[in-house]
Amino acid sequence: MLDPQLLRHQLEEVTEKLAQRGFIVDQTRLAKLEANRKQCQVETQELQSERNRSAKAIGKAKAAGQEITALLESVSQMGEQLKARETQLEAIQTELNDILMGMPNIPHETVPIGRKEEDNLEVRRWGTPKTFDFFHKDHVDLGGDLGLLDFKTATKITGARFSLMFGGLARLHRALIQFMLDLHTEEHGYIEVNVPYMVNADSLRGTGQLPKFAEDLFHIAEQDYYLIPTAEVPLSNIARDMILKADELPAKFVSHTPCFRSEAGSYGKDVRGMIRQHQFEKVELVQLVKPNDSYPALEELTGQAEKVLQRLELPYRVVNLCTGDIGFSAAKTYDIEVWLPGQQKYREISSCSNFEAFQARRLKARWRNPDTKKPELLHTLNGSGLAVGRTLVAIMENYQDEGGRIAIPKILQKYMGGQTHLEK
């Protein structure tokens, strides 16, 4: 959530910045609400002061043995007026908060201005896209021909956008998870956390999925829980309503979880294969840092996600998302896109974002600044390190041979009992 002070004192600037994201601020409505809030707050404070003065006058009159009936009646009337003003102020503040909850974050100055994916700015590439001297397949045909990947049966069991993996492919999927967790905990300094896969609405409001993206979530109405769309939600909420000590920062958490998304609005997109499913798995990285450290932390976190692809020897590129393509809560996002021979293009495999204080303000996640001795808002960051299913797809397509076998990357062979290939 944006700082309300920005809307009170820098409304024109906020409007201009959010317009770069394609978000239109209703300045007239905000200005009117803010004027009403100020007036109502002044009247409320005046009534509170007057009631306090009258209460003291009643005390003095009692002590002097004077008649206080008129004073009591006046205080009673002021109480009713004060209650009405407080109710009015609360209603205005609720409306302002509702507007704030629907407003996206302000993009950082280094975010390129643009409206669509084509306006994103490529930052760097690593590796060379693989070429084949034979007819290469995509992961759907590779997995189907090997008898290791089955979409038809999964659709029978559940529905569209689900899959079954068997044998060596299921083990390779598990090996990827173990490799990623080992890398991030042993080399990158993250604490592994096993988190709930269901969260309450407050947790989703804290990270920005609610109220705006309710249709993208799977809601369990009976208990009023939601299946997590990403481990970012439970990991970031560890700090909700907390004040961390300076020496506890940065706090770096990693978690492997299934993720559940309804993919509302994605009808017709990536219907083939494992690229866009309702259930998938990720290894997620979350950092809680001091505000001055958040942009160096974003570079670090992105590099840590890249390291997974480098160790797997998978070609990729990093792009700085434009203002029209960054997520609702993000101030800046790098997408890491891996090369998929089956599609002959780079596809997103990780988004690494700095949310600045946007999530922390919703979460009331703070740290105590030793210089000021006062609590201040944290900055939060997250990134996939990596999306496991898409990494598996990239391995299948980049490591295939002419006979339809899939070579296992050297770094993963120790997790596969020394196995070097997946074959029928």
GROMACS .gro file of C-alpha atoms in nm:
model
  424
    1MET     CA    1   0.000   0.000   0.000
    2LEU     CA    2   0.123   0.349  -0.080
    3ASP     CA    3   0.202   0.595   0.195
    4PRO     CA    4  -0.118   0.800   0.251
    5GLN     CA    5   0.103   1.109   0.297
    6LEU     CA    6   0.199   1.085  -0.070
    7LEU     CA    7  -0.164   1.126  -0.173
    8ARG     CA    8  -0.209   1.417   0.066
    9HIS     CA    9   0.099   1.612  -0.034
   10GLN     CA   10   0.221   1.477  -0.371
   11LEU     CA   11  -0.099   1.375  -0.550
   12GLU     CA   12   0.005   1.518  -0.888
   13GLU     CA   13   0.337   1.333  -0.882
   14VAL     CA   14   0.175   1.005  -0.775
   15THR     CA   15  -0.086   1.042  -1.050
   16GLU     CA   16   0.186   1.095  -1.312
   17LYS     CA   17   0.392   0.794  -1.193
   18LEU     CA   18   0.095   0.559  -1.180
   19ALA     CA   19  -0.020   0.673  -1.523
   20GLN     CA   20   0.305   0.521  -1.654
   21ARG     CA   21   0.165   0.188  -1.534
   22GLY     CA   22  -0.166   0.250  -1.706
   23PHE     CA   23  -0.340   0.320  -1.373
   24ILE     CA   24  -0.563   0.628  -1.366
   25VAL     CA   25  -0.598   0.807  -1.033
   26ASP     CA   26  -0.932   0.975  -0.968
   27GLN     CA   27  -0.785   1.300  -0.835
   28THR     CA   28  -1.121   1.472  -0.795
   29ARG     CA   29  -1.261   1.195  -0.577
   30LEU     CA   30  -0.942   1.173  -0.369
   31ALA     CA   31  -0.920   1.549  -0.320
   32LYS     CA   32  -1.285   1.566  -0.209
   33LEU     CA   33  -1.243   1.274   0.033
   34GLU     CA   34  -0.925   1.425   0.175
   35ALA     CA   35  -1.094   1.763   0.228
   36ASN     CA   36  -1.387   1.591   0.402
   37ARG     CA   37  -1.144   1.390   0.616
   38LYS     CA   38  -0.957   1.701   0.727
   39GLN     CA   39  -1.277   1.890   0.812
   40CYS     CA   40  -1.428   1.595   0.995
   41GLN     CA   41  -1.106   1.532   1.186
   42VAL     CA   42  -1.085   1.895   1.297
   43GLU     CA   43  -1.449   1.891   1.411
   44THR     CA   44  -1.393   1.562   1.594
   45GLN     CA   45  -1.088   1.697   1.776
   46GLU     CA   46  -1.271   2.017   1.870
   47LEU     CA   47  -1.562   1.819   2.012
   48GLN     CA   48  -1.322   1.596   2.207
   49SER     CA   49  -1.149   1.902   2.353
   50GLU     CA   50  -1.480   2.069   2.439
   51ARG     CA   51  -1.608   1.751   2.605
   52ASN     CA   52  -1.290   1.728   2.812
   53ARG     CA   53  -1.325   2.091   2.923
   54SER     CA   54  -1.689   2.031   3.016
   55ALA     CA   55  -1.596   1.719   3.213
   56LYS     CA   56  -1.347   1.923   3.415
   57ALA     CA   57  -1.610   2.193   3.468
   58ILE     CA   58  -1.851   1.931   3.602
   59GLY     CA   59  -1.587   1.813   3.846
   60LYS     CA   60  -1.524   2.165   3.973
   61ALA     CA   61  -1.900   2.235   3.999
   62LYS     CA   62  -1.953   1.917   4.198
   63ALA     CA   63  -1.674   2.009   4.435
   64ALA     CA   64  -1.829   2.352   4.481
   65GLY     CA   65  -2.178   2.205   4.541
   66GLN     CA   66  -2.320   2.370   4.232
   67GLU     CA   67  -2.602   2.249   4.009
   68ILE     CA   68  -2.460   2.035   3.724
   69THR     CA   69  -2.776   1.914   3.542
   70ALA     CA   70  -2.732   2.157   3.251
   71LEU     CA   71  -2.364   2.069   3.222
   72LEU     CA   72  -2.444   1.696   3.218
   73GLU     CA   73  -2.703   1.749   2.945
   74SER     CA   74  -2.454   1.953   2.740
   75VAL     CA   75  -2.186   1.680   2.773
   76SER     CA   76  -2.440   1.417   2.670
   77GLN     CA   77  -2.528   1.614   2.356
   78MET     CA   78  -2.159   1.659   2.278
   79GLY     CA   79  -2.112   1.284   2.321
   80GLU     CA   80  -2.378   1.212   2.062
   81GLN     CA   81  -2.228   1.469   1.823
   82LEU     CA   82  -1.880   1.325   1.880
   83LYS     CA   83  -1.999   0.972   1.813
   84ALA     CA   84  -2.162   1.086   1.487
   85ARG     CA   85  -1.843   1.266   1.378
   86GLU     CA   86  -1.627   0.963   1.467
   87THR     CA   87  -1.856   0.736   1.264
   88GLN     CA   88  -1.838   0.979   0.972
   89LEU     CA   89  -1.458   1.001   0.998
   90GLU     CA   90  -1.429   0.623   1.009
   91ALA     CA   91  -1.644   0.589   0.697
   92ILE     CA   92  -1.430   0.844   0.509
   93GLN     CA   93  -1.109   0.674   0.620
   94THR     CA   94  -1.245   0.334   0.514
   95GLU     CA   95  -1.324   0.470   0.168
   96LEU     CA   96  -0.976   0.620   0.142
   97ASN     CA   97  -0.817   0.292   0.254
   98ASP     CA   98  -1.022   0.099  -0.003
   99ILE     CA   99  -0.887   0.328  -0.274
  100LEU     CA  100  -0.532   0.286  -0.145
  101MET     CA  101  -0.565  -0.094  -0.137
  102GLY     CA  102  -0.653  -0.088  -0.506
  103MET     CA  103  -0.361   0.135  -0.611
  104PRO     CA  104  -0.042  -0.030  -0.741
  105ASN     CA  105   0.309   0.054  -0.628
  106ILE     CA  106   0.501   0.348  -0.776
  107PRO     CA  107   0.763   0.224  -1.025
  108HIS     CA  108   1.127   0.290  -0.943
  109GLU     CA  109   1.306   0.550  -1.156
  110THR     CA  110   1.514   0.276  -1.324
  111VAL     CA  111   1.206   0.096  -1.457
  112PRO     CA  112   1.165   0.152  -1.834
  113ILE     CA  113   0.843   0.327  -1.935
  114GLY     CA  114   0.620   0.112  -2.154
  115ARG     CA  115   0.284  -0.061  -2.178
  116LYS     CA  116   0.354  -0.417  -2.298
  117GLU     CA  117   0.603  -0.702  -2.296
  118GLU     CA  118   0.781  -0.569  -2.603
  119ASP     CA  119   0.877  -0.258  -2.406
  120ASN     CA  120   1.079  -0.456  -2.150
  121LEU     CA  121   1.453  -0.387  -2.152
  122GLU     CA  122   1.696  -0.675  -2.193
  123VAL     CA  123   1.977  -0.646  -1.938
  124ARG     CA  124   2.202  -0.944  -2.016
  125ARG     CA  125   2.220  -1.293  -2.164
  126TRP     CA  126   2.400  -1.604  -2.048
  127GLY     CA  127   2.474  -1.904  -2.266
  128THR     CA  128   2.388  -1.967  -2.629
  129PRO     CA  129   2.051  -2.105  -2.741
  130LYS     CA  130   2.100  -2.463  -2.848
  131THR     CA  131   2.057  -2.573  -3.207
  132PHE     CA  132   1.992  -2.930  -3.320
  133ASP     CA  133   2.090  -3.117  -3.635
  134PHE     CA  134   1.779  -3.334  -3.600
  135PHE     CA  135   1.405  -3.272  -3.566
  136HIS     CA  136   1.372  -3.172  -3.199
  137LYS     CA  137   1.055  -3.210  -2.991
  138ASP     CA  138   0.888  -3.006  -2.723
  139HIS     CA  139   0.851  -3.140  -2.368
  140VAL     CA  140   0.499  -3.273  -2.430
  141ASP     CA  141   0.608  -3.506  -2.709
  142LEU     CA  142   0.934  -3.597  -2.534
  143GLY     CA  143   0.762  -3.692  -2.210
  144GLY     CA  144   0.478  -3.872  -2.387
  145ASP     CA  145   0.710  -4.076  -2.611
  146LEU     CA  146   0.913  -4.184  -2.307
  147GLY     CA  147   0.597  -4.278  -2.117
  148LEU     CA  148   0.692  -4.041  -1.835
  149LEU     CA  149   0.447  -3.750  -1.879
  150ASP     CA  150   0.071  -3.788  -1.900
  151PHE     CA  151  -0.179  -3.505  -1.937
  152LYS     CA  152  -0.477  -3.711  -2.049
  153THR     CA  153  -0.500  -3.916  -1.730
  154ALA     CA  154  -0.446  -3.606  -1.516
  155THR     CA  155  -0.737  -3.440  -1.695
  156LYS     CA  156  -0.951  -3.747  -1.619
  157ILE     CA  157  -0.851  -3.733  -1.252
  158THR     CA  158  -0.896  -3.359  -1.207
  159GLY     CA  159  -0.936  -3.147  -1.519
  160ALA     CA  160  -0.742  -2.936  -1.764
  161ARG     CA  161  -0.405  -2.780  -1.674
  162PHE     CA  162  -0.285  -3.068  -1.457
  163SER     CA  163  -0.022  -3.335  -1.527
  164LEU     CA  164   0.113  -3.669  -1.410
  165MET     CA  165   0.485  -3.750  -1.402
  166PHE     CA  166   0.618  -4.102  -1.370
  167GLY     CA  167   0.944  -4.277  -1.285
  168GLY     CA  168   1.263  -4.097  -1.376
  169LEU     CA  169   1.087  -3.774  -1.469
  170ALA     CA  170   0.919  -3.753  -1.128
  171ARG     CA  171   1.258  -3.822  -0.968
  172LEU     CA  172   1.424  -3.554  -1.181
  173HIS     CA  173   1.157  -3.308  -1.068
  174ARG     CA  174   1.236  -3.399  -0.706
  175ALA     CA  175   1.611  -3.374  -0.774
  176LEU     CA  176   1.567  -3.018  -0.901
  177ILE     CA  177   1.392  -2.919  -0.579
  178GLN     CA  178   1.667  -3.070  -0.364
  179PHE     CA  179   1.941  -2.908  -0.573
  180MET     CA  180   1.780  -2.564  -0.552
  181LEU     CA  181   1.727  -2.586  -0.175
  182ASP     CA  182   2.084  -2.704  -0.119
  183LEU     CA  183   2.225  -2.423  -0.333
  184HIS     CA  184   2.029  -2.146  -0.163
  185THR     CA  185   2.081  -2.270   0.193
  186GLU     CA  186   2.444  -2.381   0.166
  187GLU     CA  187   2.585  -2.112  -0.064
  188HIS     CA  188   2.345  -1.816  -0.055
  189GLY     CA  189   2.267  -1.799   0.316
  190TYR     CA  190   1.893  -1.860   0.317
  191ILE     CA  191   1.704  -2.028   0.601
  192GLU     CA  192   1.480  -2.309   0.478
  193VAL     CA  193   1.121  -2.278   0.601
  194ASN     CA  194   0.841  -2.532   0.573
  195VAL     CA  195   0.523  -2.324   0.545
  196PRO     CA  196   0.146  -2.379   0.542
  197TYR     CA  197  -0.005  -2.428   0.197
  198MET     CA  198  -0.325  -2.254   0.309
  199VAL     CA  199  -0.341  -1.898   0.440
  200ASN     CA  200  -0.603  -1.658   0.567
  201ALA     CA  201  -0.726  -1.345   0.393
  202ASP     CA  202  -0.513  -1.113   0.608
  203SER     CA  203  -0.197  -1.281   0.477
  204LEU     CA  204  -0.304  -1.228   0.115
  205ARG     CA  205  -0.399  -0.866   0.181
  206GLY     CA  206  -0.055  -0.817   0.332
  207THR     CA  207   0.130  -0.923   0.018
  208GLY     CA  208  -0.113  -0.758  -0.225
  209GLN     CA  209  -0.307  -1.053  -0.373
  210LEU     CA  210  -0.627  -0.934  -0.204
  211PRO     CA  211  -0.851  -0.764  -0.276
  212LYS     CA  212  -0.744  -0.702  -0.637
  213PHE     CA  213  -0.662  -1.057  -0.748
  214ALA     CA  214  -0.929  -1.261  -0.569
  215GLU     CA  215  -1.035  -1.433  -0.893
  216ASP     CA  216  -0.684  -1.577  -0.938
  217LEU     CA  217  -0.702  -1.761  -0.604
  218PHE     CA  218  -0.851  -2.092  -0.496
  219HIS     CA  219  -1.075  -2.017  -0.198
  220ILE     CA  220  -1.188  -2.279   0.055
  221ALA     CA  221  -1.509  -2.111   0.161
  222GLU     CA  222  -1.599  -2.337   0.455
  223GLN     CA  223  -1.286  -2.246   0.652
  224ASP     CA  224  -1.223  -1.915   0.473
  225TYR     CA  225  -0.872  -2.024   0.378
  226TYR     CA  226  -0.694  -1.977   0.046
  227LEU     CA  227  -0.450  -2.211  -0.125
  228ILE     CA  228  -0.122  -2.025  -0.164
  229PRO     CA  229  -0.042  -1.885  -0.511
  230THR     CA  230   0.325  -1.871  -0.406
  231ALA     CA  231   0.536  -1.924  -0.093
  232GLU     CA  232   0.597  -1.549  -0.098
  233VAL     CA  233   0.270  -1.514   0.094
  234PRO     CA  234   0.346  -1.722   0.406
  235LEU     CA  235   0.716  -1.629   0.405
  236SER     CA  236   0.655  -1.252   0.394
  237ASN     CA  237   0.384  -1.281   0.658
  238ILE     CA  238   0.637  -1.416   0.906
  239ALA     CA  239   0.716  -1.050   0.976
  240ARG     CA  240   0.353  -0.932   0.991
  241ASP     CA  241   0.285  -0.715   1.300
  242MET     CA  242   0.648  -0.754   1.411
  243ILE     CA  243   0.936  -0.517   1.486
  244LEU     CA  244   1.266  -0.684   1.397
  245LYS     CA  245   1.601  -0.587   1.545
  246ALA     CA  246   1.864  -0.436   1.317
  247ASP     CA  247   2.095  -0.735   1.373
  248GLU     CA  248   1.818  -0.969   1.250
  249LEU     CA  249   1.841  -0.814   0.903
  250PRO     CA  250   1.862  -0.913   0.629
  251ALA     CA  251   1.625  -1.203   0.698
  252LYS     CA  252   1.652  -1.447   0.407
  253PHE     CA  253   1.400  -1.731   0.372
  254VAL     CA  254   1.366  -2.009   0.114
  255SER     CA  255   1.079  -2.251   0.081
  256HIS     CA  256   0.965  -2.524  -0.156
  257THR     CA  257   0.589  -2.544  -0.199
  258PRO     CA  258   0.318  -2.635  -0.443
  259CYS     CA  259   0.146  -2.325  -0.579
  260PHE     CA  260  -0.217  -2.298  -0.684
  261ARG     CA  261  -0.354  -2.045  -0.934
  262SER     CA  262  -0.684  -2.034  -1.116
  263GLU     CA  263  -0.515  -1.860  -1.413
  264ALA     CA  264  -0.816  -1.631  -1.450
  265GLY     CA  265  -0.784  -1.430  -1.768
  266SER     CA  266  -0.537  -1.672  -1.926
  267TYR     CA  267  -0.791  -1.860  -2.135
  268GLY     CA  268  -0.625  -1.991  -2.449
  269LYS     CA  269  -0.271  -1.912  -2.326
  270ASP     CA  270  -0.014  -2.192  -2.297
  271VAL     CA  271  -0.277  -2.464  -2.305
  272ARG     CA  272  -0.019  -2.717  -2.425
  273GLY     CA  273   0.204  -2.877  -2.167
  274MET     CA  274   0.336  -2.769  -1.829
  275ILE     CA  275   0.403  -2.399  -1.884
  276ARG     CA  276   0.083  -2.270  -1.726
  277GLN     CA  277  -0.090  -2.505  -1.482
  278HIS     CA  278  -0.330  -2.472  -1.191
  279GLN     CA  279  -0.088  -2.660  -0.964
  280PHE     CA  280   0.288  -2.629  -0.991
  281GLU     CA  281   0.591  -2.617  -0.762
  282LYS     CA  282   0.843  -2.347  -0.689
  283VAL     CA  283   1.144  -2.283  -0.472
  284GLU     CA  284   1.082  -1.930  -0.348
  285LEU     CA  285   1.328  -1.673  -0.212
  286VAL     CA  286   1.217  -1.392   0.021
  287GLN     CA  287   1.430  -1.121   0.179
  288LEU     CA  288   1.337  -0.869   0.449
  289VAL     CA  289   1.589  -0.585   0.453
  290LYS     CA  290   1.664  -0.231   0.567
  291PRO     CA  291   1.532   0.025   0.316
  292ASN     CA  292   1.878   0.144   0.208
  293ASP     CA  293   1.976  -0.214   0.126
  294SER     CA  294   1.683  -0.319  -0.090
  295TYR     CA  295   1.816  -0.238  -0.437
  296PRO     CA  296   2.155  -0.406  -0.381
  297ALA     CA  297   1.951  -0.696  -0.239
  298LEU     CA  298   1.745  -0.712  -0.560
  299GLU     CA  299   2.063  -0.750  -0.767
  300GLU     CA  300   2.189  -1.017  -0.527
  301LEU     CA  301   1.863  -1.211  -0.525
  302THR     CA  302   1.839  -1.204  -0.905
  303GLY     CA  303   2.195  -1.330  -0.933
  304GLN     CA  304   2.115  -1.615  -0.693
  305ALA     CA  305   1.824  -1.726  -0.909
  306GLU     CA  306   2.046  -1.701  -1.218
  307LYS     CA  307   2.302  -1.926  -1.051
  308VAL     CA  308   2.056  -2.217  -1.068
  309LEU     CA  309   2.040  -2.191  -1.447
  310GLN     CA  310   2.414  -2.146  -1.476
  311ARG     CA  311   2.479  -2.464  -1.277
  312LEU     CA  312   2.228  -2.646  -1.498
  313GLU     CA  313   2.395  -2.495  -1.807
  314LEU     CA  314   2.068  -2.360  -1.943
  315PRO     CA  315   2.080  -2.045  -2.161
  316TYR     CA  316   1.874  -1.752  -2.036
  317ARG     CA  317   1.833  -1.377  -2.044
  318VAL     CA  318   1.740  -1.116  -1.782
  319VAL     CA  319   1.494  -0.836  -1.861
  320ASN     CA  320   1.399  -0.524  -1.668
  321LEU     CA  321   1.018  -0.516  -1.684
  322CYS     CA  322   0.858  -0.195  -1.806
  323THR     CA  323   0.605   0.011  -1.610
  324GLY     CA  324   0.310  -0.157  -1.780
  325ASP     CA  325   0.437  -0.511  -1.716
  326ILE     CA  326   0.553  -0.509  -1.354
  327GLY     CA  327   0.332  -0.670  -1.092
  328PHE     CA  328   0.083  -0.480  -0.879
  329SER     CA  329   0.299  -0.466  -0.564
  330ALA     CA  330   0.641  -0.431  -0.727
  331ALA     CA  331   0.849  -0.116  -0.760
  332LYS     CA  332   1.097  -0.295  -0.986
  333THR     CA  333   1.113  -0.647  -1.134
  334TYR     CA  334   1.368  -0.849  -1.323
  335ASP     CA  335   1.233  -1.144  -1.518
  336ILE     CA  336   1.469  -1.431  -1.590
  337GLU     CA  337   1.370  -1.607  -1.913
  338VAL     CA  338   1.507  -1.949  -2.006
  339TRP     CA  339   1.551  -2.066  -2.365
  340LEU     CA  340   1.296  -2.330  -2.472
  341PRO     CA  341   1.385  -2.501  -2.803
  342GLY     CA  342   1.030  -2.637  -2.832
  343GLN     CA  343   0.896  -2.281  -2.859
  344GLN     CA  344   1.209  -2.125  -3.007
  345LYS     CA  345   1.189  -1.840  -2.760
  346TYR     CA  346   1.283  -1.730  -2.411
  347ARG     CA  347   1.013  -1.790  -2.149
  348GLU     CA  348   0.985  -1.656  -1.794
  349ILE     CA  349   1.118  -1.889  -1.527
  350SER     CA  350   1.160  -1.640  -1.242
  351SER     CA  351   1.043  -1.291  -1.142
  352CYS     CA  352   1.261  -1.112  -0.887
  353SER     CA  353   1.099  -0.803  -0.736
  354ASN     CA  354   1.163  -0.525  -0.489
  355PHE     CA  355   0.838  -0.413  -0.327
  356GLU     CA  356   1.007  -0.141  -0.118
  357ALA     CA  357   0.769  -0.062   0.173
  358PHE     CA  358   0.450  -0.141  -0.023
  359GLN     CA  359   0.392  -0.485   0.132
  360ALA     CA  360   0.546  -0.392   0.467
  361ARG     CA  361   0.296  -0.109   0.514
  362ARG     CA  362   0.010  -0.358   0.469
  363LEU     CA  363   0.185  -0.616   0.686
  364LYS     CA  364   0.295  -0.366   0.953
  365ALA     CA  365   0.636  -0.530   0.919
  366ARG     CA  366   0.897  -0.306   1.077
  367TRP     CA  367   1.248  -0.289   1.215
  368ARG     CA  368   1.389  -0.071   1.494
  369ASN     CA  369   1.640   0.178   1.361
  370PRO     CA  370   1.921   0.199   1.619
  371ASP     CA  371   1.998   0.558   1.513
  372THR     CA  372   1.647   0.694   1.572
  373LYS     CA  373   1.538   0.424   1.823
  374LYS     CA  374   1.206   0.422   1.635
  375PRO     CA  375   1.029   0.148   1.435
  376GLU     CA  376   1.045   0.194   1.058
  377LEU     CA  377   0.896  -0.005   0.772
  378LEU     CA  378   1.102  -0.286   0.623
  379HIS     CA  379   1.154  -0.340   0.252
  380THR     CA  380   1.050  -0.679   0.116
  381LEU     CA  381   1.178  -0.870  -0.189
  382ASN     CA  382   1.101  -1.203  -0.345
  383GLY     CA  383   1.191  -1.417  -0.643
  384SER     CA  384   1.151  -1.769  -0.774
  385GLY     CA  385   1.466  -1.966  -0.733
  386LEU     CA  386   1.324  -2.131  -0.954
  387ALA     CA  387   0.985  -2.244  -1.085
  388VAL     CA  388   1.048  -2.619  -1.076
  389GLY     CA  389   0.814  -2.732  -1.356
  390ARG     CA  390   0.945  -2.477  -1.605
  391THR     CA  391   1.302  -2.569  -1.514
  392LEU     CA  392   1.216  -2.932  -1.582
  393VAL     CA  393   1.066  -2.835  -1.919
  394ALA     CA  394   1.386  -2.645  -2.006
  395ILE     CA  395   1.602  -2.947  -1.919
  396MET     CA  396   1.386  -3.183  -2.122
  397GLU     CA  397   1.395  -2.965  -2.433
  398ASN     CA  398   1.759  -2.853  -2.412
  399TYR     CA  399   1.904  -3.191  -2.314
  400GLN     CA  400   1.722  -3.414  -2.567
  401ASP     CA  401   1.909  -3.629  -2.817
  402GLU     CA  402   1.816  -3.767  -3.157
  403GLY     CA  403   1.689  -4.088  -3.006
  404GLY     CA  404   1.441  -3.905  -2.783
  405ARG     CA  405   1.641  -3.959  -2.465
  406ILE     CA  406   1.697  -3.677  -2.214
  407ALA     CA  407   2.045  -3.632  -2.067
  408ILE     CA  408   2.053  -3.545  -1.698
  409PRO     CA  409   2.264  -3.234  -1.618
  410LYS     CA  410   2.583  -3.328  -1.435
  411ILE     CA  411   2.494  -3.122  -1.129
  412LEU     CA  412   2.177  -3.332  -1.080
  413GLN     CA  413   2.323  -3.679  -1.135
  414LYS     CA  414   2.418  -3.721  -0.769
  415TYR     CA  415   2.052  -3.668  -0.680
  416MET     CA  416   1.955  -3.932  -0.938
  417GLY     CA  417   2.171  -4.215  -0.804
  418GLY     CA  418   2.425  -4.160  -1.081
  419GLN     CA  419   2.169  -4.195  -1.361
  420THR     CA  420   2.280  -4.007  -1.676
  421HIS     CA  421   1.975  -4.028  -1.905
  422LEU     CA  422   1.598  -4.060  -1.902
  423GLU     CA  423   1.488  -4.316  -2.158
  424LYS     CA  424   1.189  -4.530  -2.237
   0.00000   0.00000   0.00000
